[in-house]
mmCIF file of C-alpha atoms in Angstrom:
data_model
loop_
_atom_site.group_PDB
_atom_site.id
_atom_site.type_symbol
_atom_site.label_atom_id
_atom_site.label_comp_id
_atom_site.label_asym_id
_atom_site.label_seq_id
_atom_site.Cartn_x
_atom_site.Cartn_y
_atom_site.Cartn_z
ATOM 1 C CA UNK A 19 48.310 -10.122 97.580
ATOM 2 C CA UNK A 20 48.707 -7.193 99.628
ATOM 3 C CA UNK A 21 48.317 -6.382 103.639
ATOM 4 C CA UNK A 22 47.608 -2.960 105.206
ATOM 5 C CA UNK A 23 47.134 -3.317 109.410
ATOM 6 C CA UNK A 24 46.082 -0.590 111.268
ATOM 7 C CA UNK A 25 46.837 -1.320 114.965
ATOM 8 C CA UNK A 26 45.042 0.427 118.242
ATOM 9 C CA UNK A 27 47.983 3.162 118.677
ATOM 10 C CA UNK A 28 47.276 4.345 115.279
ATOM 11 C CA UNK A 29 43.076 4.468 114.899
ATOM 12 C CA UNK A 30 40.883 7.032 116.132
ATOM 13 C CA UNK A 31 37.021 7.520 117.144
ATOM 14 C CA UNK A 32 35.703 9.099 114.197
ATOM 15 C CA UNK A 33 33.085 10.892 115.988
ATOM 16 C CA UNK A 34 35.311 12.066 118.748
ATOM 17 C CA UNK A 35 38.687 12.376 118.025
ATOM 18 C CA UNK A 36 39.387 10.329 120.706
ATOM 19 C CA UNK A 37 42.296 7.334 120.971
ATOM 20 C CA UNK A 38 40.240 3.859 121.036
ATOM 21 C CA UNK A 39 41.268 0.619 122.193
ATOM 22 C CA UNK A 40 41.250 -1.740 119.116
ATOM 23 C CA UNK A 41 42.467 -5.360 118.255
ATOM 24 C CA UNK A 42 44.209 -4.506 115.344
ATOM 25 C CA UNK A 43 42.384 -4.571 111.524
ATOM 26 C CA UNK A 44 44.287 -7.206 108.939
ATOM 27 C CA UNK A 45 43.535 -7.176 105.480
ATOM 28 C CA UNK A 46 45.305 -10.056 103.856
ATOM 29 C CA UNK A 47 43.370 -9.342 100.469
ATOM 30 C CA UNK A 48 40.906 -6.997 99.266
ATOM 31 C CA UNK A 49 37.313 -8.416 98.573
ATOM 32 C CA UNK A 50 36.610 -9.619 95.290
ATOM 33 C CA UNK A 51 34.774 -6.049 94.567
ATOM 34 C CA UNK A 52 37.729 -3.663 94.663
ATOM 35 C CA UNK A 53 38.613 -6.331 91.790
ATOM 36 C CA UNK A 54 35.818 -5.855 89.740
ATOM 37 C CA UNK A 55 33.385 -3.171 90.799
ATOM 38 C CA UNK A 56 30.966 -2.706 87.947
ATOM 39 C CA UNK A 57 32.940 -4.909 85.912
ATOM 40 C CA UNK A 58 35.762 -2.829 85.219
ATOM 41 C CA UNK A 59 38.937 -2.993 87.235
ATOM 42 C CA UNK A 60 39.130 0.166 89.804
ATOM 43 C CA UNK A 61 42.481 2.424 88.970
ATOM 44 C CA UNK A 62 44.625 3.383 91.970
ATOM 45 C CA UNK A 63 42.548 4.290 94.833
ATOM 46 C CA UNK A 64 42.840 5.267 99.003
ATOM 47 C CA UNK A 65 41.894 2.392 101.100
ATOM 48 C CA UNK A 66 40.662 3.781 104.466
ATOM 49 C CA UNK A 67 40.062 1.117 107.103
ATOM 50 C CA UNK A 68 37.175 2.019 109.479
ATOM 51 C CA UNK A 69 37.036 0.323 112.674
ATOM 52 C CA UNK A 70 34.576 0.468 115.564
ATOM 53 C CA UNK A 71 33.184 -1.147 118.455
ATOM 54 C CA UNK A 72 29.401 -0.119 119.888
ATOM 55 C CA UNK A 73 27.936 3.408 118.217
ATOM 56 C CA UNK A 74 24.844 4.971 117.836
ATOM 57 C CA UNK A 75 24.659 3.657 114.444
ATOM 58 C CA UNK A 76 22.538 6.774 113.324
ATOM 59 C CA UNK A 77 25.363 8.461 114.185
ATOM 60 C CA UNK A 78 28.388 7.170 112.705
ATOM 61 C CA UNK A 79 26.277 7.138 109.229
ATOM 62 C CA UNK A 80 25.977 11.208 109.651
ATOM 63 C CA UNK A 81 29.578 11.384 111.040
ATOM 64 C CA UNK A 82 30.760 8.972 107.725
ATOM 65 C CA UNK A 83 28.512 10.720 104.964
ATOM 66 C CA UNK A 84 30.574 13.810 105.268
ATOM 67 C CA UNK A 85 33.770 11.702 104.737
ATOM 68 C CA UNK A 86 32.302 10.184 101.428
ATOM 69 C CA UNK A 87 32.301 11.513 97.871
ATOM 70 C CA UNK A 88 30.572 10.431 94.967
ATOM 71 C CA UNK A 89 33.216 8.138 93.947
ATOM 72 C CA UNK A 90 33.565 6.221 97.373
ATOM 73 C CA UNK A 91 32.596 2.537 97.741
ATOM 74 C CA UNK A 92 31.696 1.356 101.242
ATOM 75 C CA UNK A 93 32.483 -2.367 101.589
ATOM 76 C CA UNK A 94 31.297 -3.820 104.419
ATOM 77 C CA UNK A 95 32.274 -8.077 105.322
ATOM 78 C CA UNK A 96 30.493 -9.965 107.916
ATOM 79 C CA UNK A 97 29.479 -13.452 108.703
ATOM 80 C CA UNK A 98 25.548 -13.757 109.384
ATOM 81 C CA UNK A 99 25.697 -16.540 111.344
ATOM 82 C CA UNK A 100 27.674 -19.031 113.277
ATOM 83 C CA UNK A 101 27.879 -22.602 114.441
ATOM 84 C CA UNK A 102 24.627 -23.743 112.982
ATOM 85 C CA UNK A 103 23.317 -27.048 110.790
ATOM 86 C CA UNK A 104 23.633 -25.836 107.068
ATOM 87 C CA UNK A 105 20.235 -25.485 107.136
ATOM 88 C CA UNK A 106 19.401 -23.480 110.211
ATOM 89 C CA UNK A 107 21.854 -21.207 108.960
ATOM 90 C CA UNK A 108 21.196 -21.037 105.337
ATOM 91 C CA UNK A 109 17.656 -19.756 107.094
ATOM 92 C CA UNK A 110 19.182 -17.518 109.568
ATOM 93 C CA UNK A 111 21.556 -16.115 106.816
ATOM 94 C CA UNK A 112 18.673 -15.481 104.399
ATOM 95 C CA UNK A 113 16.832 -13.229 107.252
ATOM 96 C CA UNK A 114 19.662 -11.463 107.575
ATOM 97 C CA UNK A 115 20.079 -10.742 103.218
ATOM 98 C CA UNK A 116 16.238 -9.873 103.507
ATOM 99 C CA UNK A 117 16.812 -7.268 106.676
ATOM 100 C CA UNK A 118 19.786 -5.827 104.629
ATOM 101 C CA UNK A 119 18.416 -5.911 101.424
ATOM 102 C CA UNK A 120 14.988 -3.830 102.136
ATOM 103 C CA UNK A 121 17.200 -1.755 104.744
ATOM 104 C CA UNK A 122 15.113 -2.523 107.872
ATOM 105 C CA UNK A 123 17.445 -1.221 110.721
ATOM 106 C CA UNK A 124 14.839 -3.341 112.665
ATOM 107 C CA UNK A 125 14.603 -6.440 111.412
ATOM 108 C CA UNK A 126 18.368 -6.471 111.319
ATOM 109 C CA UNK A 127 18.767 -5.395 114.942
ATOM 110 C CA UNK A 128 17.060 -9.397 115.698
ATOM 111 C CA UNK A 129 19.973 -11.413 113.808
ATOM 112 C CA UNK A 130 23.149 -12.355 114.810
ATOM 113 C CA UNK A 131 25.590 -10.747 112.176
ATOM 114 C CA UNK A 132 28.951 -9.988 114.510
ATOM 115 C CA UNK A 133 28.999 -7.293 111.922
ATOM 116 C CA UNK A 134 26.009 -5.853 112.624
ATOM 117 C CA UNK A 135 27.498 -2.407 114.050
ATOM 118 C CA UNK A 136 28.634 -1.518 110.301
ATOM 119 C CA UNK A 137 26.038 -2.891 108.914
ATOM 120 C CA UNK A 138 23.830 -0.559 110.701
ATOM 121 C CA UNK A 139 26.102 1.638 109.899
ATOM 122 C CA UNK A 140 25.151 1.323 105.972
ATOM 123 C CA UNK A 141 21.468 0.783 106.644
ATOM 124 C CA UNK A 142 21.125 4.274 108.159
ATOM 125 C CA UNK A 143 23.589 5.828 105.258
ATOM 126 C CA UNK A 144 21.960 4.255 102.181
ATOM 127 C CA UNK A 145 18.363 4.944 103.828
ATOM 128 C CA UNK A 146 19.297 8.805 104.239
ATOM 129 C CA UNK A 147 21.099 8.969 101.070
ATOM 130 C CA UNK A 148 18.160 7.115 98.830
ATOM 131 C CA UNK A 149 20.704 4.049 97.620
ATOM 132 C CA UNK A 150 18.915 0.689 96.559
ATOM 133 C CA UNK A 151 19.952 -2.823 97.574
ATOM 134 C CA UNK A 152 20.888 -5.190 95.539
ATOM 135 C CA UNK A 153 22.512 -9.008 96.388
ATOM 136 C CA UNK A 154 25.306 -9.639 94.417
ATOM 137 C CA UNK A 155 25.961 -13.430 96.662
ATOM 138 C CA UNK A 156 25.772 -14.728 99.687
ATOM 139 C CA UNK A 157 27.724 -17.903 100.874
ATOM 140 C CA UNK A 158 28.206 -19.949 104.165
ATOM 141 C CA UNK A 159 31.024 -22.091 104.952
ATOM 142 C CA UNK A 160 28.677 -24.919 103.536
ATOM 143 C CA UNK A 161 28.329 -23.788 100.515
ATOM 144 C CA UNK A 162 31.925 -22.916 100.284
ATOM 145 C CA UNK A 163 33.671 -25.369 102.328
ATOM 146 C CA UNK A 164 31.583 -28.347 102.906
ATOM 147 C CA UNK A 165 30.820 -27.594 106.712
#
């Protein structure tokens, strides 16, 4: 297990240079697919932690694709619901995979994701760079937990 935090006196707009106020960033573990991308474990690489509140989503995509390189890999966590009957959200949850998975910026605006903002984000960048879709899982806390 490993940790990196990136705290409010040390993250920056990207778009403006400018000092944000930020709850700090925790990551206790990295997701499952800095394990295994593509099946293959990745070699050494530079986590860079990318935090940010309301943005013109458009814009942080342009202001991010000049950041990335061929070998990047965006990962981007967020619940898609919360506080619902396993069902209701199981239905709210798949609305959400749909919206993400054909890259509707619109449909996704309607759901509830509380990481919509990056996921917006991503839309806009795999929409103006041509990338495809594709669902690897999706899980709620019922599925996972019993809740």
């Amino acid at each position: 297990m490993w940790m990196l935090r990136c705290h409010a006196s040390e993250c920056f707009g990207a778009a403006t240079g400018q000092m944000t106020s930020l709850k700090p960033v925790e990551i206790l573990q990295p997701p499952r697919v800095l394990a295994d991308a593509g099946g293959t474990p990745l070699g050494p690489f530079e986590l860079v932690p990318v935090v940010f509140g309301e943005v013109d989503a458009r814009a942080a995509a342009d202001v991010l694709a000049r950041e990335l390189t061929p070998e990047s890999l965006l990962v981007i966590s967020s619940d898609l619901s919360h506080y619902h009957a396993y069902a209701e959200a199981r239905e709210r949850d798949e609305a959400c995979v749909r919206a993400i998975c054909d890259l509707d910026v619109d449909r996704l605006e309607a759901q509830e994701a509380c990481g919509k903002g990056p996921i917006m984000v991503l839309l806009h960048l795999a929409r103006a760079k041509g990338w495809k879709a594709r669902l690897l899982d999706c899980r709620n806390s019922g599925d996972t937990a019993g809740d």
